[in-house]
Short mmCIF file of C-alpha atoms in Angstrom, two decimals:
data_model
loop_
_atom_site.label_atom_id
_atom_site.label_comp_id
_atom_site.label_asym_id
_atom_site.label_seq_id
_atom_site.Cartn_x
_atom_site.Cartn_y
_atom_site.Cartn_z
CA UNK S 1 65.52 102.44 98.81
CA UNK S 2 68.96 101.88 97.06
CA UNK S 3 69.01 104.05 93.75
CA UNK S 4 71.98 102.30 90.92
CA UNK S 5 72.47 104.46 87.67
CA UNK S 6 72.28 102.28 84.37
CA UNK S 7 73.03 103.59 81.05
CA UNK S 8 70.74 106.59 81.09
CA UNK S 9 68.62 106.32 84.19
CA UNK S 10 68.59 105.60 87.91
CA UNK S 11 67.09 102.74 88.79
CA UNK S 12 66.17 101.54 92.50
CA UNK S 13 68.82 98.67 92.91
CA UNK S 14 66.57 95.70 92.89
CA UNK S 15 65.14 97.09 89.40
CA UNK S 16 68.76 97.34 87.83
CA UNK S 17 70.01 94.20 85.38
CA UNK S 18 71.68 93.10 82.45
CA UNK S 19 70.68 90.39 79.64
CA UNK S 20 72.08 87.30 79.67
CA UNK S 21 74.28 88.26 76.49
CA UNK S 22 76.38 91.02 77.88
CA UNK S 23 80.21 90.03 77.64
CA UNK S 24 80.50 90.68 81.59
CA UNK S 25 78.81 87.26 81.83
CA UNK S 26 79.74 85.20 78.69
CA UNK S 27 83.38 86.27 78.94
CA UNK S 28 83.80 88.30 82.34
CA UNK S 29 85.28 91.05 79.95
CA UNK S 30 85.02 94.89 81.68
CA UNK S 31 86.46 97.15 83.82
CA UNK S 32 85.38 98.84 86.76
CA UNK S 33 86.96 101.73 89.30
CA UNK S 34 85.84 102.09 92.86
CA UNK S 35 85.87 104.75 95.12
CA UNK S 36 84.61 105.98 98.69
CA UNK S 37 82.98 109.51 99.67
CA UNK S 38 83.79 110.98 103.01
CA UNK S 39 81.16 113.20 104.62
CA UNK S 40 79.45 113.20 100.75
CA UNK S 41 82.58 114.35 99.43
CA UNK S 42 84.19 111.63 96.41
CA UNK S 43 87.85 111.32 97.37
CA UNK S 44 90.45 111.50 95.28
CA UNK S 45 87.67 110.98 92.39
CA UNK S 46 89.58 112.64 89.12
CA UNK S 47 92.92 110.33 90.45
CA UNK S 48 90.09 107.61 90.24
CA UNK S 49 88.17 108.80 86.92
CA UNK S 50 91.71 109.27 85.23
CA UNK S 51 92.36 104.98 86.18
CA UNK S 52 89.00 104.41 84.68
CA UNK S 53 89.42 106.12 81.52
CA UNK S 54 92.63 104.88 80.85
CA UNK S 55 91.52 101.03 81.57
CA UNK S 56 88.38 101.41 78.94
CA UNK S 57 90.98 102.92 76.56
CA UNK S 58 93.16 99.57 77.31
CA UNK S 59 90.11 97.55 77.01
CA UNK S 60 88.76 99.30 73.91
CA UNK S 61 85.67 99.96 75.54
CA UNK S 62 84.21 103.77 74.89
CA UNK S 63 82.91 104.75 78.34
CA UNK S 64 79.82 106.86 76.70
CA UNK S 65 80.11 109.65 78.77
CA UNK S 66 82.71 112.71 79.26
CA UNK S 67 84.08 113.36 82.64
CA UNK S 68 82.23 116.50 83.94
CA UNK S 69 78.74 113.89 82.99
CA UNK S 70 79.77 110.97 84.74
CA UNK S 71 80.81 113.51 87.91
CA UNK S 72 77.01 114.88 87.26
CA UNK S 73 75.58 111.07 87.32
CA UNK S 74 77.75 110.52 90.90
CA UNK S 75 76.54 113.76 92.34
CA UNK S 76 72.91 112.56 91.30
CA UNK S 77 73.58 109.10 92.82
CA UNK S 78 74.63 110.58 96.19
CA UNK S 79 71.65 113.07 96.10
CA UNK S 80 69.51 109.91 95.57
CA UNK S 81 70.76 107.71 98.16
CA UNK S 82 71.89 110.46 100.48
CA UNK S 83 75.12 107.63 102.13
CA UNK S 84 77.81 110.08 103.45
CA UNK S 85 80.08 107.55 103.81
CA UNK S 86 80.17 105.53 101.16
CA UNK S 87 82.09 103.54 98.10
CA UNK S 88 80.84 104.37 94.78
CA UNK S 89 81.67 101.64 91.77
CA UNK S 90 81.93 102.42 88.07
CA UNK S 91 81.25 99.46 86.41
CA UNK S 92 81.64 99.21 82.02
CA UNK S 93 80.92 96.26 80.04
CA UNK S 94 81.68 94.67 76.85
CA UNK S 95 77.87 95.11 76.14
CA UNK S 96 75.67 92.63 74.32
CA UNK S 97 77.20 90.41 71.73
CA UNK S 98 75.57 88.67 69.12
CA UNK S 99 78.04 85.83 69.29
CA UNK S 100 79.44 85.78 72.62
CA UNK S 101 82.95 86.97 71.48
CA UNK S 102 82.44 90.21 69.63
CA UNK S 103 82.19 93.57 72.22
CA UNK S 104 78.82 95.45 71.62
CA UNK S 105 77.98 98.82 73.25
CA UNK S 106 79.40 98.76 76.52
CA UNK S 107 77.18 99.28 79.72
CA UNK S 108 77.72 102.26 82.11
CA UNK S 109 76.96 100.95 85.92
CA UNK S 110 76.94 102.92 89.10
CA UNK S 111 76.12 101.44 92.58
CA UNK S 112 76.66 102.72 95.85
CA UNK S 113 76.68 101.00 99.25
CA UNK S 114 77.54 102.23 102.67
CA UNK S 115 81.46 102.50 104.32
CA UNK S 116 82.66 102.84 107.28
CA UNK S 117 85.87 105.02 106.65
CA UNK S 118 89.14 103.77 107.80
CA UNK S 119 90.55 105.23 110.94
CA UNK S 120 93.89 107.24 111.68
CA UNK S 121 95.49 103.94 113.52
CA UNK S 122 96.48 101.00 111.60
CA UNK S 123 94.24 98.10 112.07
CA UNK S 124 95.76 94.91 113.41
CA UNK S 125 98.15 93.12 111.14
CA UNK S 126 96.91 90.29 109.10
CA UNK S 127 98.33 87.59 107.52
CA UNK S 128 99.03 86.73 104.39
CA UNK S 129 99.79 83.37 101.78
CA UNK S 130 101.74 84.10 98.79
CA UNK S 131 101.12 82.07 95.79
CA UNK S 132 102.56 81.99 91.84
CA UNK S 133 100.04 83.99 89.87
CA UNK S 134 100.77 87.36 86.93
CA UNK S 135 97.20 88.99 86.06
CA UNK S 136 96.98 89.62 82.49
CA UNK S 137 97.03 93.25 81.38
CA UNK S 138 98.30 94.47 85.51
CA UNK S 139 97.80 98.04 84.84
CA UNK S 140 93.93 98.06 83.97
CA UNK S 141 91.28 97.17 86.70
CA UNK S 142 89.19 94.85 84.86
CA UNK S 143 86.16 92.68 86.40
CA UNK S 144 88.52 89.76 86.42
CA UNK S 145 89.29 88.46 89.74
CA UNK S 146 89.37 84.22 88.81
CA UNK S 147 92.71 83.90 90.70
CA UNK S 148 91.53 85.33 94.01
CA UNK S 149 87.65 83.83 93.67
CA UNK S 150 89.74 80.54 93.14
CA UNK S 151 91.91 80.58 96.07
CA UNK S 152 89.61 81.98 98.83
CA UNK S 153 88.87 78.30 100.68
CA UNK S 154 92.68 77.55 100.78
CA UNK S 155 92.99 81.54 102.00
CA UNK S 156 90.36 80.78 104.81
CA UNK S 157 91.94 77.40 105.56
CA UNK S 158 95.25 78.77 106.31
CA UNK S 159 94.00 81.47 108.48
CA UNK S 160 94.96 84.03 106.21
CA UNK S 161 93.51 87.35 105.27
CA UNK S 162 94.81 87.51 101.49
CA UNK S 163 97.24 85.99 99.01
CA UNK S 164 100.20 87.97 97.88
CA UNK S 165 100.82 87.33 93.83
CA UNK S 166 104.66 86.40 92.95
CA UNK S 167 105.80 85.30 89.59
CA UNK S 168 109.23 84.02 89.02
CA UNK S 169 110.58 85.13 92.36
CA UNK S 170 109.28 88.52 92.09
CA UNK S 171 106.58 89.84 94.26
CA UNK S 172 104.05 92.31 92.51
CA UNK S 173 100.58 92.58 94.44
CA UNK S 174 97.24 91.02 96.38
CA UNK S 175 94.16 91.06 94.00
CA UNK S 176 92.51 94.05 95.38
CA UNK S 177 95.92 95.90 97.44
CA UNK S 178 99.48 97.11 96.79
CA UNK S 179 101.96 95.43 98.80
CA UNK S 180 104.77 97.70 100.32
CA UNK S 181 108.00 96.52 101.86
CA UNK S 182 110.15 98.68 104.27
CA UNK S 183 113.55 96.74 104.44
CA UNK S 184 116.14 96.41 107.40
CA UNK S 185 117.59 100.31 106.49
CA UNK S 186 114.40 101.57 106.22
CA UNK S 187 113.72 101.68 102.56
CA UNK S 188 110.27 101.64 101.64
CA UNK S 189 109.92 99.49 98.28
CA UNK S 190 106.87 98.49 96.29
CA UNK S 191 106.50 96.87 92.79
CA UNK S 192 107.29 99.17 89.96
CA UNK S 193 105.98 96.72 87.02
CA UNK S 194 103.45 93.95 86.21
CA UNK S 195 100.38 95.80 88.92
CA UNK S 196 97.81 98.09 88.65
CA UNK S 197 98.94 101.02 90.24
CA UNK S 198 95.99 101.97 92.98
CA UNK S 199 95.27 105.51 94.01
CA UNK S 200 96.44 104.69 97.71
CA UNK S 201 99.69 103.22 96.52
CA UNK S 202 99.91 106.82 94.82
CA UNK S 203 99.39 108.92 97.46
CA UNK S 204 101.74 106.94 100.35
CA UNK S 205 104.56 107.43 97.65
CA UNK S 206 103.92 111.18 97.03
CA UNK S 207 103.93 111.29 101.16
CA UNK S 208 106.82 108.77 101.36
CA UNK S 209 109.39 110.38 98.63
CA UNK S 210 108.81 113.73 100.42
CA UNK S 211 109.87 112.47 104.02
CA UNK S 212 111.79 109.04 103.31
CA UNK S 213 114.07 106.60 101.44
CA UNK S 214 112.10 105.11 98.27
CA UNK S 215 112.15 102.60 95.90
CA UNK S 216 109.99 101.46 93.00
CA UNK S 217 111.75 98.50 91.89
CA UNK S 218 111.65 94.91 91.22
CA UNK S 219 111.02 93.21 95.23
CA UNK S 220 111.94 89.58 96.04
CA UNK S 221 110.95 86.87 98.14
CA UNK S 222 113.81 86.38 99.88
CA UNK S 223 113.62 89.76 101.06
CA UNK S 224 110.95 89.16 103.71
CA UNK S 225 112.64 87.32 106.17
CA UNK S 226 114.98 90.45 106.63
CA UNK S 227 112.20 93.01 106.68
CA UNK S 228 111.58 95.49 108.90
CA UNK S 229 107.66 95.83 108.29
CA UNK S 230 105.27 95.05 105.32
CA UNK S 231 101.65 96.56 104.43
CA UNK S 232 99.58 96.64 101.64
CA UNK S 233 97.36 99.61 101.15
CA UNK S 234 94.18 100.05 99.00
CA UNK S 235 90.58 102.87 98.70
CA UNK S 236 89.27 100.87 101.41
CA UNK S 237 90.79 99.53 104.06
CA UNK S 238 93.75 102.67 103.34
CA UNK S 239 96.90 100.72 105.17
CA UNK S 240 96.60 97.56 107.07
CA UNK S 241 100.10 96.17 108.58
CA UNK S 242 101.14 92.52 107.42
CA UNK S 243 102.23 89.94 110.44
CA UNK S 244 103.29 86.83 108.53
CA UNK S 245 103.54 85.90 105.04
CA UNK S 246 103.55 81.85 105.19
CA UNK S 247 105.19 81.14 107.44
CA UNK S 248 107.78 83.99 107.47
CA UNK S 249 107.57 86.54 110.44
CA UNK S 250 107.78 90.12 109.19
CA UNK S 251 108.97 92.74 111.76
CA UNK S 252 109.23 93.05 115.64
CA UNK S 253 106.80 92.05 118.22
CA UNK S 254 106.80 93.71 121.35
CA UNK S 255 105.00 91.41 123.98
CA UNK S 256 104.18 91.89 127.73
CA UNK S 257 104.85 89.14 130.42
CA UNK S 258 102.99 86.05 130.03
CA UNK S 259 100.84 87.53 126.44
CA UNK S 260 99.97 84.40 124.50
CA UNK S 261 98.72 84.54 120.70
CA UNK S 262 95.21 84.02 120.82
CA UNK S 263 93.71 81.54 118.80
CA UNK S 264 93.74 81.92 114.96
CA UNK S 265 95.26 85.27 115.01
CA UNK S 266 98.65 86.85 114.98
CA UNK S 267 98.98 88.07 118.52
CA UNK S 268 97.27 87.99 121.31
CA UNK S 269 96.76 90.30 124.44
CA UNK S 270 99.60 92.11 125.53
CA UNK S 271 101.40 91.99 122.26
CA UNK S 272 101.61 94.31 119.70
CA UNK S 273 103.51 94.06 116.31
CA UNK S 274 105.31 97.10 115.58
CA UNK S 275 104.60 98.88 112.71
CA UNK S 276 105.76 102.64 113.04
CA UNK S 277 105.87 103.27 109.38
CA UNK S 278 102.53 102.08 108.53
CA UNK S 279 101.44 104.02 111.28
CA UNK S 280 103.26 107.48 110.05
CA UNK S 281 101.36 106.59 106.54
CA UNK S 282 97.95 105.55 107.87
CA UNK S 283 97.86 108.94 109.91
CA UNK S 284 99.02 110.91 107.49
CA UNK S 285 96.64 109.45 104.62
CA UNK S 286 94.05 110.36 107.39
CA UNK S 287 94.85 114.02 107.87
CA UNK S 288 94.60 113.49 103.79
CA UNK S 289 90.97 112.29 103.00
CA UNK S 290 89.51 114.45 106.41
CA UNK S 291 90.65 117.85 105.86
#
């Protein structure tokens, strides 16, 4: 049995609900941080509680409990559903409103639900679509994901993995993942403005400023055609290696004699896309979260 934490009590999952009036469902207005546990331990969890707190305070939504109790009501949870490997959400509403536009007293979710944790190797690269999109309020994680809900059957159709967000020339981020850029002198950029700032994205930069060229700065379009490599990273899926965005090749392919792309994906076998400073990250985010 799944155990989810509600307000003041755990509740076995299929118990666990919300009345019709909560502002989550008349007006999709929240906010929510997600994590993952590692062996049963929460990683990078006050780098995760700090994002939470600071998106109810954007949201003016009082999260009802201090820190040290909502650690207590995690370390419950994972005592309850004893997952090792997990991801843990912290969900708050605008609570119950008595005319579908005023915020009541917000609700305090939990849920838990197993995860297989990323390994040291980059996975495969994907591809990506980019389309014209700005979230409002970028720098709080709210329940709001219309854009990317919206665009998932012309994502699929495409053969894509995710859409890449650009406004006015200006690349900023995919709905759930920071987009990096490493251009042709090996500068790693990323947005600096306009996205919410993921705990990932944080960690690759304190690893990247320490043993590389960086920049957090305003990154265009028609940069990609001359880049070198291009991942986004996020809590988890940690770093996954971008092939294409539209139709623009990012990077180098190395290829053996006679590899064809297989069908619907970005290379084939014998061919691998090369990606050595995903890689560098992805290892070293490893060594990170397993020691």
């Amino acid at each position: 049995m799944s155990f989810t934490f509600l307000n003041h009590s755990f509740l076995p999952a299929a118990d666990a609900s919300l009345g019709v009036s909560d502002l989550a469902i008349q007006r999709g207005y929240g906010i929510f941080d997600y994590f993952k546990t590692i062996d049963n331990r929460p990683i990078f969890l006050d780098d995760h509680l700090d994002r939470f707190y600071h998106s109810a305070a954007r949201m003016r939504l009082a999260a009802g409990k201090t820190r040290e109790e909502l650690k207590a009501i995690i370390a419950e949870l994972q005592q309850l559903n004893q997952l090792p490997d997990s991801g843990i959400r912290i969900t708050l509403t605008g609570g119950y409103s008595p005319d579908s536009i005023s915020p009541g007293q917000p609700n305090l979710i939990l849920t838990q639900h197993p995860l297989i944790p990323p390994r040291k190797d980059c996975p495969p690269p994907v591809r990506l679509i980019s389309y014209p999109h700005q979230r409002q309020l970028p720098d709080v994680k709210t329940i709001d994901y219309l854009m990317a809900l919206h665009l998932q059957p012309d994502i699929r159709n495409r053969g894509a993995f995710d859409v890449l967000y650009h406004h006015n020339g200006v690349i900023t981020e995919c709905p759930r993942c920071n987009f990096f850029l490493v251009t042709a002198d090996g500068t790693l950029v990323t947005a600096a403005r306009n996205v919410l700032k993921g705990i990932t994205r944080m960690k690759v930069l304190e690893f990247a400023y320490a043993n590389s060229k960086v920049e957090e700065r305003d990154v265009l379009l028609t940069e990609l055609p001359a880049a070198k490599e291009a991942f986004f990273t996020s809590t988890s899926r940690h770093i996954v290696p971008v092939s294409h965005i539209d139709d623009i090749p990012i990077g180098g392919v190395a290829r053996s004699p006679g590899a064809t792309p297989g069908p619907g994906v970005a290379f084939g076998p014998g061919m691998a896309h090369v990606n050595p400073m995903a890689n560098l990250f992805s290892a070293a985010l490893y060594e990170l979260v397993n020691t």
